[in-house]
C-alpha cells in the first residue's frame, strides 16, 4: 500500500507528516533537510516557507538542488539581513486576485534594476518549496518516491476555487498529484486522532446533547474559521462529527501582527514622515516577528532589541536599532487584534489596513470581531460554542489563547472548553495523514461536504428579480453527483453560451430548487462560458444540469443530454482568471439602465435579428453592391434599431461584435467599410474583457493588427484604428501590447532617439496614439516609464491636457485592469509629480486627476509615493477645489470608485460590466 503523506504548505512554515497504512503507528513528522547556515545542512521538523536569492559573490552550497534560490531556515535568516531578496508569504499571494499569480512578481517591491535578482511567480514559489520536499523525501525513502504516494495537501478552508486550482498547479509543477484538504478540518482530524476514548461523548454531555466546536486557525497569513458539530453516537456507536460552516477568506494572521509592530518600531528608526524602503522594511518585519515570539512566549524578557542591518559594505555600520518592550507587544497584539467583542459585533469597514507588500489584508484586524460575526451567522440559535480548537503558531502564546477565550466567554457568561492540542505548528500535517487513514476506514470521518451551495443563474427579463437553480447543495459530498431534479433546460450548441454562477454559504436548498438571488445571501462567481461541439449541426438540445465536487475540491458542472440513448455530457469549465465577471443587467447601476425602446426592453429578439441583418447587409458575402451611404450610416442605423449606443448592454455589444467578426474580411471593400469596421469593433468589444470569451475575441481581433490599414491614406480610418486598440487594450496580453508599442514608439519618442518608423503606418491624430500608448498597462514598468519620460518632454512645448492625462495613467498607483506588478516605481511617479506641481493647474483641466492617480494611497509601500509628495499634492488639490473624494484618496486608502476606474477608458462601459477593485 502507498504511504499516506500530509503536507502543510504554510505561509510561514511547511510541514510534512506520514504514516504507513500497513502499520499501526500514529502519523510521524518527516524532518526536512535544509541549509541552516552558509555551510551546514540540518533536518528540521519545520521548513520555513521562504526563498532567498544570494547576492553576487555569495558562494552558498546547493546540496538540495534549490538554485538559484535558498529555501528554509538559512533563507529566512539571510533574507532578514539583505534587503529585497526574500520571497515571503507566497501562499498569501496565491489568493490575491489583483495580481497575475502566474507571473514572476516576487520578491515584491524589489528594485527594477536588480538584474542579478531572479524572480518567481506565487505559483512557482509554492512549486519550488514542494519540489524541495519531494527531493528530500525521495532521498530518504528510495523505495517510496513521493510522487507515487497518497499525498494530501492542505489549504485554507476559505480558499476559493481559483486559489485551490493554483495550489494544485503548484503541486503539479513539483511533480506531485495531490488531494486537497481544508486546514481547520486537518487540525480537527489531528485532535480526533489524539483524543482519549470517550472524550467526544464527554464534550457532548457538557454541552447538553450536542456540541458546537469553533475551530480557529490563525496562521502566518490567514485566519481560517470552521464550525463543527459533534453529536453523541446512537446505541453505543461512535459520535458523529459534521463540519457545519467555514468562514470567508481572511488575509489576517501573524504577518499582520508583525507589521503592526514594525510600524511602531519604524517611527523610532527614522524620522516621520520618512519611511524605510520596502527591502529594509521587510527586514524590520522579520526582526519584529522574532521579537514577538520571544515577548509573547514562555518566560518572556522585559524587552528585546530590534535591529535592521545596513546594505552592502555598510552591513554593520548602517544598522538601525531600537528596543521593543513586552508591554508594547502585548498592547499592540492583544488589544489591537483581540479586543473584547460582543456576539453581534461585525467587522468594521472603515479604517486603514496595515499593508506593506501589496497584499490586501483585512481592514479590521480584530480577530475577535471576525469570530463573533462568523459564529452569529452560522449558529443563530446558539449563544456560544461549547469548545474551541485553536491552531496556528500564534496560539503558542498563552495570553493570546486567554484573550480569545475571554472574548467568547462574554457572549454567554461561560468559558468554552479549550480542546487539548499539542504543537499547533505540526497539527495540520499530522491531521492530513489522519484524514487519509480515515478514508481507509481507520478513524472517525468528518461529514459536512461542501461549505457552500452552487447555483446556476436563469435568464431574467428586464426589471425582474434574478433567479437561479441549485445544482450542488451546501454539504455536498466529495465525488457525489447531483442533478437539478425535475428540471430540463435547452442548451445551445455550436455557439458561445454563458452560465452565471452564484454561491451561498447560508442557503440550504435541494438540487433543482429555484431561488431568488439576493446580495445578502449569494455571491457571484466568474461566469462559466464555452462553445459546445454541435455534433452533426448547431442548434439546441434538451439537457439536465448536474454537478459534482472532485477529489481535489474543485467544481465540475455539466449539461447531460436528456431523452437520448447515449446522452452526451457537456462539461462547463470555470473562467476563473477573467479580470472581472460581468454582472447581470439588472445589477447595473440605475444611471445605466436601458432607455425606452432599447434592446433591453420589449422586442429584444426581433430587434437583435434586425441589427444582425443590418451588419450582414454591409459586410456579408455577396453584398458588394451595397450603397456607400448604407455603409456610412451603419452605426446610425444600429442606433435607430437598438436605441442610443450608451444604453447597449454588454450582452448586446458582444452579440454585435460576433456578427461583425464573422464578416471581418469584408472591411477591405472600401475606405468606409474599413473605417466603420474599426469604429464598431472597438466600441462593441470595449474594454476588451469583462464578458465570457472576451479573451478569444481580443486575440482574434489582434490577428488583424499586422495587416494594418488597406486604405492607408484615410486619416479618419487611422484614427478609428488607434481608438479601437485603445478601447480593447484591456483584453490584450503583454506580448500583444508590446507589439503595439513597437509600432507606435517611433512616433512618440523624441527626435534624438532616431527610431525607424514602420512603413505604411500613419500615427494620426497623434493625441489618439498617445492615449493608446498610455492605456497599455501590461507593458513592463521600464517601458511605461520610458514612454512617460518622452511625454514629459512634450509638456515643455505642448499645452495639450491629454498629455498630462496620459502621464497620469502611466503613473497611476492602482492599475485599471492590469496586475499591480506593472505599476511604475514610486520614484518615477514622484519625478513626474514634481513637474506637474509646477504647472498652472487652472490652465490644465487634466492636472487634478493626473495628480490624484499618481499620488493615490494604496497602503503598499512598494507603490506609494512618499508622504512629503502626497502632502504637496493634497495641498494643491485643495487649493484648486478638487473633489473631496480625490483629496481623501491621497490622504488615506479608499477603494477605487467604479467611475474613476471606468474613466481610464475615456468613455462609459457597456451596461452590465462593472470594474471593481
PDB file of C-alpha atoms in Angstrom, residues 66 141 151 247 256 328 331 398 402 406 420 429 432 489 520 530 618 679 761 778 811:
ATOM      1  CA  UNK A  66      17.257  24.686  -4.934  1.00  0.00           C
ATOM      2  CA  UNK A 141      12.799   6.848   1.042  1.00  0.00           C
ATOM      3  CA  UNK A 151      -0.275  12.927  -0.927  1.00  0.00           C
ATOM      4  CA  UNK A 247     -15.630  31.355   7.035  1.00  0.00           C
ATOM      5  CA  UNK A 256      -0.339  41.437  10.355  1.00  0.00           C
ATOM      6  CA  UNK A 328       4.232  47.275  23.896  1.00  0.00           C
ATOM      7  CA  UNK A 331      -0.717  46.238  23.793  1.00  0.00           C
ATOM      8  CA  UNK A 398      -0.877  31.682  26.295  1.00  0.00           C
ATOM      9  CA  UNK A 402      -6.693  33.612  27.057  1.00  0.00           C
ATOM     10  CA  UNK A 406     -12.276  35.736  27.389  1.00  0.00           C
ATOM     11  CA  UNK A 420      -6.149  19.909  24.173  1.00  0.00           C
ATOM     12  CA  UNK A 429       0.213  17.968   8.539  1.00  0.00           C
ATOM     13  CA  UNK A 432      -3.915  15.372   6.850  1.00  0.00           C
ATOM     14  CA  UNK A 489     -33.056  23.051 -19.904  1.00  0.00           C
ATOM     15  CA  UNK A 520     -27.036  39.333   1.225  1.00  0.00           C
ATOM     16  CA  UNK A 530     -17.802  27.856 -23.646  1.00  0.00           C
ATOM     17  CA  UNK A 618     -22.919  45.748 -45.215  1.00  0.00           C
ATOM     18  CA  UNK A 679     -15.283  52.088 -35.133  1.00  0.00           C
ATOM     19  CA  UNK A 761       1.808  53.480 -40.774  1.00  0.00           C
ATOM     20  CA  UNK A 778       0.613  45.209 -19.326  1.00  0.00           C
ATOM     21  CA  UNK A 811       1.958  56.778 -13.307  1.00  0.00           C
TER      22      UNK A 811
END
